[in-house]
Amino acid sequence: MAEWTELLVLDQGRMLEALRGFPEQAERGLALSYRIPNEIQGFKSVVVLGMGGSAIAGDILARFSTVPMITVRDYTLPSWVNSETLIVAISYSGETEETLCAFREGLRRTRRAVALSTGGALAAMCEEEGVPWIPVPPGLQPRAALGYLLFPLLAHFSRFGYARGDPAAAISDLRRLRDELLPEHNPNPAQELAQTLHGKIPVIYGAGATVPVAYRWKTQLNENAKQPAYWAELPELCHNEIVGYELARKIFAQGLVIFLRTAFDHPRVSKRVEILKEVLSSRGLAFQEVWGEGADALTQTLWLLYFGDWVSFYLALLNGVDPTPVRPIQELKRRLKAL
């Protein structure tokens, strides 16, 4: 078993502090929702603009939205965006070039808009255009600021009937989970799963509301643990990815499938998972299930998301790396700016 106290010395960027504070960050995010003007309603569709750790807020929100909603990770908008579309720009730094470009285009098509950032060019654009801007606290990695980026939107949308679920109720479950996953807690299911994944290539499967959570697990494993990880969506993967199991034992022996489960999975998806587990087992491929906890679908989804963040943190320590730095991303941005 890893000596977690000794491994914590690797956490020079203090990711543990951000993880530990996530439930309180989410609570402050709820308070930030009251900075969003009550006039932000009456829209027929929503486009959330964002990249990386900022975009995942739109992915989660879309799964509980009562109106059509998509997340755009690009410089341009879909052709159907019009005056009845709400545009939400999310950029923790306020400097994300794809988001800025798409937001400027969007403001030529609709005046229904709101933005969240710590400042930067996005805040300046909002001031210039007379668009509501919600300031969020600085000093974090974007992927560690999800409480500030997601919960204001969840709360505002829920308040006016545009989203299902009670984000405030979910926070108490997140606190309980945090207490179970702190380094000193034993047994610790996040540490145990990290040890299982050590030396493996995780493949994360989600369905319905857990599809964006599966993607979040993949990106957190990439950025925090600095290793390859992959994801796919049920039931779609049953129509293509499972054929790749035929040679997986030979060329993907380090692969390990994680099924993200909730009590609210579609019953046919649940049956597919049971069959898939048999298909994997018969081919000598490893898998595990992680079940969300909580009273409703939103709480179980957020529970799984937070659990995955802890797993990626502990796997980073086992990999001997500081979870915080993202040097390849910084290098790419520097080179783009030079151009």
Short mmCIF file of C-alpha atoms in Angstrom, two decimals:
data_model
loop_
_atom_site.label_atom_id
_atom_site.label_comp_id
_atom_site.label_asym_id
_atom_site.label_seq_id
_atom_site.Cartn_x
_atom_site.Cartn_y
_atom_site.Cartn_z
CA MET A 1 0.00 0.00 0.00
CA ALA A 2 1.20 3.46 -0.85
CA GLU A 3 2.42 5.64 2.01
CA TRP A 4 0.11 8.50 1.17
CA THR A 5 1.55 10.91 3.71
CA GLU A 6 4.96 10.59 2.07
CA LEU A 7 3.52 10.91 -1.45
CA LEU A 8 1.75 14.17 -0.59
CA VAL A 9 5.09 15.97 -0.83
CA LEU A 10 4.64 15.72 -4.61
CA ASP A 11 1.62 18.04 -4.44
CA GLN A 12 3.63 21.24 -4.83
CA GLY A 13 0.74 22.97 -6.64
CA ARG A 14 -1.64 22.31 -3.71
CA MET A 15 -4.27 20.42 -5.70
CA LEU A 16 -5.30 18.68 -2.48
CA GLU A 17 -6.32 22.04 -1.04
CA ALA A 18 -8.56 22.72 -4.06
CA LEU A 19 -10.08 19.24 -3.88
CA ARG A 20 -10.71 19.51 -0.16
CA GLY A 21 -12.48 22.84 -0.65
CA PHE A 22 -14.73 21.84 -3.53
CA PRO A 23 -17.99 21.52 -1.51
CA GLU A 24 -17.47 24.98 -0.01
CA GLN A 25 -16.55 26.31 -3.46
CA ALA A 26 -19.82 24.89 -4.79
CA GLU A 27 -21.69 26.61 -1.97
CA ARG A 28 -20.07 29.93 -2.87
CA GLY A 29 -21.01 29.19 -6.47
CA LEU A 30 -24.65 29.01 -5.42
CA ALA A 31 -24.33 32.48 -3.92
CA LEU A 32 -22.79 33.75 -7.17
CA SER A 33 -25.97 32.72 -8.99
CA TYR A 34 -27.68 35.79 -7.58
CA ARG A 35 -25.25 37.93 -9.61
CA ILE A 36 -26.95 36.58 -12.75
CA PRO A 37 -29.78 39.00 -13.59
CA ASN A 38 -33.30 37.64 -13.22
CA GLU A 39 -33.92 38.90 -16.74
CA ILE A 40 -31.79 35.99 -18.04
CA GLN A 41 -34.81 33.84 -18.91
CA GLY A 42 -37.35 33.47 -21.70
CA PHE A 43 -34.82 31.85 -24.05
CA LYS A 44 -35.65 28.85 -26.27
CA SER A 45 -32.16 27.32 -26.49
CA VAL A 46 -28.73 27.69 -24.91
CA VAL A 47 -25.19 27.57 -26.25
CA VAL A 48 -22.41 27.34 -23.68
CA LEU A 49 -19.00 28.44 -24.96
CA GLY A 50 -15.94 27.04 -23.28
CA MET A 51 -12.82 24.93 -23.52
CA GLY A 52 -11.18 22.42 -21.20
CA GLY A 53 -12.03 22.73 -17.53
CA SER A 54 -14.45 25.58 -18.23
CA ALA A 55 -16.50 23.70 -20.84
CA ILE A 56 -17.41 20.77 -18.60
CA ALA A 57 -19.83 23.05 -16.74
CA GLY A 58 -21.91 23.32 -19.90
CA ASP A 59 -21.79 19.56 -20.48
CA ILE A 60 -23.16 18.81 -17.01
CA LEU A 61 -25.77 21.57 -17.18
CA ALA A 62 -27.02 20.32 -20.54
CA ARG A 63 -27.81 16.89 -19.11
CA PHE A 64 -30.28 18.47 -16.67
CA SER A 65 -31.56 21.31 -18.83
CA THR A 66 -35.26 21.52 -19.73
CA VAL A 67 -34.45 23.46 -22.93
CA PRO A 68 -32.16 22.44 -25.83
CA MET A 69 -28.53 23.10 -24.87
CA ILE A 70 -25.14 22.35 -26.34
CA THR A 71 -21.53 23.13 -25.44
CA VAL A 72 -19.41 24.63 -28.22
CA ARG A 73 -15.65 24.04 -28.05
CA ASP A 74 -14.73 26.01 -31.13
CA TYR A 75 -14.18 29.42 -32.69
CA THR A 76 -17.57 29.46 -34.45
CA LEU A 77 -21.23 28.94 -33.60
CA PRO A 78 -23.90 26.68 -35.10
CA SER A 79 -25.91 28.35 -37.85
CA TRP A 80 -29.18 28.08 -35.88
CA VAL A 81 -28.14 30.46 -33.08
CA ASN A 82 -30.55 33.42 -33.13
CA SER A 83 -32.21 36.07 -30.96
CA GLU A 84 -34.01 33.41 -28.90
CA THR A 85 -30.74 31.68 -27.97
CA LEU A 86 -28.96 32.36 -24.68
CA ILE A 87 -25.19 32.39 -25.02
CA VAL A 88 -23.16 31.58 -21.90
CA ALA A 89 -19.42 32.22 -22.20
CA ILE A 90 -17.23 30.48 -19.60
CA SER A 91 -13.49 31.09 -19.45
CA TYR A 92 -11.84 30.91 -16.07
CA SER A 93 -8.92 33.03 -17.24
CA GLY A 94 -11.07 35.24 -19.43
CA GLU A 95 -8.45 34.83 -22.16
CA THR A 96 -9.51 31.65 -23.98
CA GLU A 97 -9.25 32.61 -27.63
CA GLU A 98 -11.82 30.14 -28.97
CA THR A 99 -14.41 31.31 -26.44
CA LEU A 100 -13.72 34.99 -27.09
CA CYS A 101 -14.03 34.54 -30.84
CA ALA A 102 -17.31 32.61 -30.64
CA PHE A 103 -18.76 35.00 -28.04
CA ARG A 104 -18.10 38.03 -30.23
CA GLU A 105 -19.80 36.28 -33.13
CA GLY A 106 -22.72 35.32 -30.90
CA LEU A 107 -23.30 38.89 -29.74
CA ARG A 108 -23.99 39.80 -33.35
CA ARG A 109 -26.87 37.32 -33.39
CA THR A 110 -28.43 37.65 -29.94
CA ARG A 111 -28.35 40.00 -26.96
CA ARG A 112 -29.30 37.18 -24.58
CA ALA A 113 -25.89 36.56 -23.06
CA VAL A 114 -23.96 36.17 -19.83
CA ALA A 115 -20.31 35.37 -19.07
CA LEU A 116 -18.28 33.96 -16.19
CA SER A 117 -14.54 34.52 -15.70
CA THR A 118 -11.96 35.85 -13.29
CA GLY A 119 -11.54 38.88 -15.54
CA GLY A 120 -9.43 39.18 -18.67
CA ALA A 121 -10.56 40.03 -22.17
CA LEU A 122 -13.92 38.35 -21.61
CA ALA A 123 -14.78 40.75 -18.78
CA ALA A 124 -13.64 43.67 -20.93
CA MET A 125 -15.82 42.50 -23.80
CA CYS A 126 -18.84 42.26 -21.51
CA GLU A 127 -18.26 45.80 -20.27
CA GLU A 128 -17.91 47.04 -23.83
CA GLU A 129 -21.06 45.26 -25.01
CA GLY A 130 -23.19 45.84 -21.90
CA VAL A 131 -23.44 42.11 -21.17
CA PRO A 132 -23.78 40.70 -17.63
CA TRP A 133 -20.44 39.39 -16.35
CA ILE A 134 -20.15 37.18 -13.26
CA PRO A 135 -16.72 37.52 -11.59
CA VAL A 136 -15.37 34.31 -10.06
CA PRO A 137 -12.46 34.06 -7.60
CA PRO A 138 -8.99 33.69 -9.17
CA GLY A 139 -6.00 31.60 -8.13
CA LEU A 140 -7.06 28.11 -9.23
CA GLN A 141 -6.47 25.82 -12.16
CA PRO A 142 -9.58 26.03 -14.40
CA ARG A 143 -10.28 22.33 -13.88
CA ALA A 144 -10.22 22.92 -10.11
CA ALA A 145 -12.70 25.81 -10.27
CA LEU A 146 -15.78 23.86 -11.35
CA GLY A 147 -17.76 24.85 -8.26
CA TYR A 148 -17.50 28.50 -9.31
CA LEU A 149 -18.29 27.79 -12.97
CA LEU A 150 -21.06 25.18 -12.73
CA PHE A 151 -23.04 25.90 -9.58
CA PRO A 152 -24.01 29.52 -10.41
CA LEU A 153 -25.58 28.25 -13.63
CA LEU A 154 -27.17 25.19 -12.04
CA ALA A 155 -28.75 27.35 -9.35
CA HIS A 156 -29.99 30.06 -11.74
CA PHE A 157 -31.40 27.54 -14.20
CA SER A 158 -33.09 25.54 -11.43
CA ARG A 159 -34.56 28.69 -9.90
CA PHE A 160 -36.41 29.56 -13.10
CA GLY A 161 -37.36 26.03 -14.14
CA TYR A 162 -34.71 25.53 -16.82
CA ALA A 163 -32.94 22.66 -15.03
CA ARG A 164 -33.93 19.60 -13.03
CA GLY A 165 -32.48 18.83 -9.61
CA ASP A 166 -31.52 20.71 -6.48
CA PRO A 167 -27.82 21.67 -6.52
CA ALA A 168 -27.97 22.97 -2.94
CA ALA A 169 -29.11 19.57 -1.68
CA ALA A 170 -26.21 17.86 -3.45
CA ILE A 171 -23.57 19.78 -1.51
CA SER A 172 -24.12 17.90 1.77
CA ASP A 173 -23.46 14.61 -0.08
CA LEU A 174 -20.29 16.08 -1.56
CA ARG A 175 -19.12 17.03 1.94
CA ARG A 176 -19.68 13.47 3.17
CA LEU A 177 -17.79 12.11 0.21
CA ARG A 178 -14.92 14.54 0.82
CA ASP A 179 -14.59 13.32 4.40
CA GLU A 180 -14.35 9.70 3.17
CA LEU A 181 -11.67 10.49 0.58
CA LEU A 182 -9.23 12.66 2.52
CA PRO A 183 -5.70 11.16 2.60
CA GLU A 184 -5.90 10.17 6.25
CA HIS A 185 -9.19 8.28 5.89
CA ASN A 186 -8.95 4.50 5.88
CA PRO A 187 -10.38 2.62 4.08
CA ASN A 188 -10.34 5.06 1.20
CA PRO A 189 -12.14 3.95 -2.01
CA ALA A 190 -10.50 6.63 -4.19
CA GLN A 191 -7.03 5.53 -3.09
CA GLU A 192 -7.98 1.90 -3.69
CA LEU A 193 -9.21 2.60 -7.23
CA ALA A 194 -6.10 4.68 -7.96
CA GLN A 195 -3.96 1.73 -6.92
CA THR A 196 -5.98 -0.54 -9.20
CA LEU A 197 -5.48 1.89 -12.10
CA HIS A 198 -1.76 2.36 -11.47
CA GLY A 199 0.10 1.06 -14.52
CA LYS A 200 -3.15 0.68 -16.42
CA ILE A 201 -4.84 2.68 -19.19
CA PRO A 202 -8.31 3.64 -17.94
CA VAL A 203 -11.28 3.51 -20.33
CA ILE A 204 -14.26 5.28 -18.76
CA TYR A 205 -17.82 4.47 -19.82
CA GLY A 206 -20.81 6.68 -19.00
CA ALA A 207 -24.47 6.84 -20.03
CA GLY A 208 -27.03 9.62 -19.96
CA ALA A 209 -26.11 12.12 -17.24
CA THR A 210 -22.78 10.38 -16.62
CA VAL A 211 -21.53 10.84 -20.20
CA PRO A 212 -19.90 14.21 -19.39
CA VAL A 213 -18.64 12.72 -16.13
CA ALA A 214 -16.88 9.96 -18.07
CA TYR A 215 -15.26 12.66 -20.19
CA ARG A 216 -14.32 14.57 -17.03
CA TRP A 217 -12.66 11.46 -15.59
CA LYS A 218 -10.66 11.09 -18.81
CA THR A 219 -9.48 14.70 -18.84
CA GLN A 220 -8.68 14.73 -15.12
CA LEU A 221 -6.60 11.59 -15.52
CA ASN A 222 -4.82 13.28 -18.44
CA GLU A 223 -4.15 16.59 -16.67
CA ASN A 224 -3.67 15.48 -13.07
CA ALA A 225 -2.13 12.02 -13.45
CA LYS A 226 -0.29 12.94 -16.71
CA GLN A 227 -1.21 9.71 -18.44
CA PRO A 228 -3.37 8.42 -21.29
CA ALA A 229 -7.03 7.71 -20.57
CA TYR A 230 -10.04 7.24 -22.81
CA TRP A 231 -13.81 7.40 -22.62
CA ALA A 232 -16.88 6.33 -24.54
CA GLU A 233 -20.65 6.64 -24.31
CA LEU A 234 -23.30 4.01 -23.74
CA PRO A 235 -25.25 2.82 -25.64
CA GLU A 236 -23.31 4.14 -28.68
CA LEU A 237 -20.17 2.14 -27.87
CA CYS A 238 -22.19 -1.05 -28.26
CA HIS A 239 -22.36 -0.28 -31.99
CA ASN A 240 -18.63 0.09 -32.62
CA GLU A 241 -16.13 0.09 -29.72
CA ILE A 242 -16.94 -3.40 -28.49
CA VAL A 243 -15.64 -4.88 -31.76
CA GLY A 244 -12.23 -3.57 -30.69
CA TYR A 245 -12.34 -6.00 -27.78
CA GLU A 246 -11.43 -8.80 -30.19
CA LEU A 247 -7.73 -7.90 -30.22
CA ALA A 248 -7.60 -5.96 -26.96
CA ARG A 249 -5.91 -8.78 -25.02
CA LYS A 250 -2.98 -8.67 -27.45
CA ILE A 251 -2.54 -4.94 -27.99
CA PHE A 252 -4.30 -3.28 -25.04
CA ALA A 253 -3.42 -5.54 -22.14
CA GLN A 254 -3.10 -2.56 -19.79
CA GLY A 255 -6.64 -1.38 -20.50
CA LEU A 256 -9.14 -1.29 -17.63
CA VAL A 257 -12.79 -0.32 -18.14
CA ILE A 258 -14.61 1.73 -15.51
CA PHE A 259 -18.40 1.76 -15.71
CA LEU A 260 -19.93 4.86 -14.09
CA ARG A 261 -23.33 3.83 -12.75
CA THR A 262 -26.34 5.52 -11.14
CA ALA A 263 -29.70 4.28 -9.92
CA PHE A 264 -31.23 6.41 -12.69
CA ASP A 265 -29.58 4.68 -15.65
CA HIS A 266 -31.98 3.73 -18.42
CA PRO A 267 -33.07 0.12 -17.80
CA ARG A 268 -31.90 -0.98 -21.25
CA VAL A 269 -28.51 0.60 -20.60
CA SER A 270 -28.30 -1.34 -17.34
CA LYS A 271 -28.96 -4.57 -19.24
CA ARG A 272 -26.28 -3.64 -21.77
CA VAL A 273 -23.76 -3.12 -18.97
CA GLU A 274 -24.44 -6.59 -17.58
CA ILE A 275 -23.90 -8.12 -21.01
CA LEU A 276 -20.78 -6.02 -21.59
CA LYS A 277 -19.27 -7.23 -18.33
CA GLU A 278 -19.67 -10.81 -19.58
CA VAL A 279 -18.19 -9.87 -22.96
CA LEU A 280 -15.19 -8.27 -21.27
CA SER A 281 -14.68 -11.17 -18.87
CA SER A 282 -14.81 -13.76 -21.65
CA ARG A 283 -11.98 -11.92 -23.40
CA GLY A 284 -9.85 -11.58 -20.27
CA LEU A 285 -10.39 -7.81 -20.02
CA ALA A 286 -10.59 -6.12 -16.65
CA PHE A 287 -13.39 -3.82 -15.50
CA GLN A 288 -14.83 -2.16 -12.40
CA GLU A 289 -18.06 -0.37 -11.58
CA VAL A 290 -18.35 2.87 -9.62
CA TRP A 291 -21.84 3.71 -8.35
CA GLY A 292 -22.94 7.24 -7.59
CA GLU A 293 -24.65 7.99 -4.30
CA GLY A 294 -27.40 10.45 -3.41
CA ALA A 295 -31.14 10.99 -3.51
CA ASP A 296 -31.51 12.16 -7.11
CA ALA A 297 -29.83 11.97 -10.50
CA LEU A 298 -28.05 15.32 -10.16
CA THR A 299 -26.54 14.40 -6.80
CA GLN A 300 -25.35 10.99 -8.02
CA THR A 301 -23.84 12.60 -11.11
CA LEU A 302 -21.94 15.20 -9.08
CA TRP A 303 -20.88 12.50 -6.60
CA LEU A 304 -19.29 10.51 -9.43
CA LEU A 305 -17.60 13.60 -10.83
CA TYR A 306 -16.06 14.52 -7.47
CA PHE A 307 -15.00 10.94 -6.81
CA GLY A 308 -13.19 10.86 -10.16
CA ASP A 309 -11.30 14.05 -9.30
CA TRP A 310 -9.96 12.36 -6.15
CA VAL A 311 -8.99 9.23 -8.07
CA SER A 312 -7.00 11.31 -10.57
CA PHE A 313 -5.24 13.10 -7.70
CA TYR A 314 -4.17 9.90 -5.99
CA LEU A 315 -3.11 8.33 -9.29
CA ALA A 316 -0.91 11.37 -9.93
CA LEU A 317 0.88 10.72 -6.63
CA LEU A 318 1.34 7.06 -7.51
CA ASN A 319 2.76 8.17 -10.87
CA GLY A 320 5.26 10.33 -9.01
CA VAL A 321 4.04 13.66 -10.42
CA ASP A 322 2.67 16.96 -9.15
CA PRO A 323 -1.00 17.02 -10.24
CA THR A 324 -1.10 20.76 -10.94
CA PRO A 325 1.29 21.69 -13.81
CA VAL A 326 0.07 21.28 -17.39
CA ARG A 327 3.27 22.08 -19.27
CA PRO A 328 2.26 20.82 -22.76
CA ILE A 329 -0.82 23.09 -22.70
CA GLN A 330 1.27 26.07 -21.63
CA GLU A 331 3.83 25.36 -24.36
CA LEU A 332 1.13 25.15 -27.03
CA LYS A 333 -0.41 28.44 -25.90
CA ARG A 334 2.97 30.16 -25.95
CA ARG A 335 3.64 28.97 -29.49
CA LEU A 336 0.21 30.01 -30.70
CA LYS A 337 0.66 33.45 -29.17
CA ALA A 338 4.03 33.82 -30.90
CA LEU A 339 2.30 33.22 -34.23
#
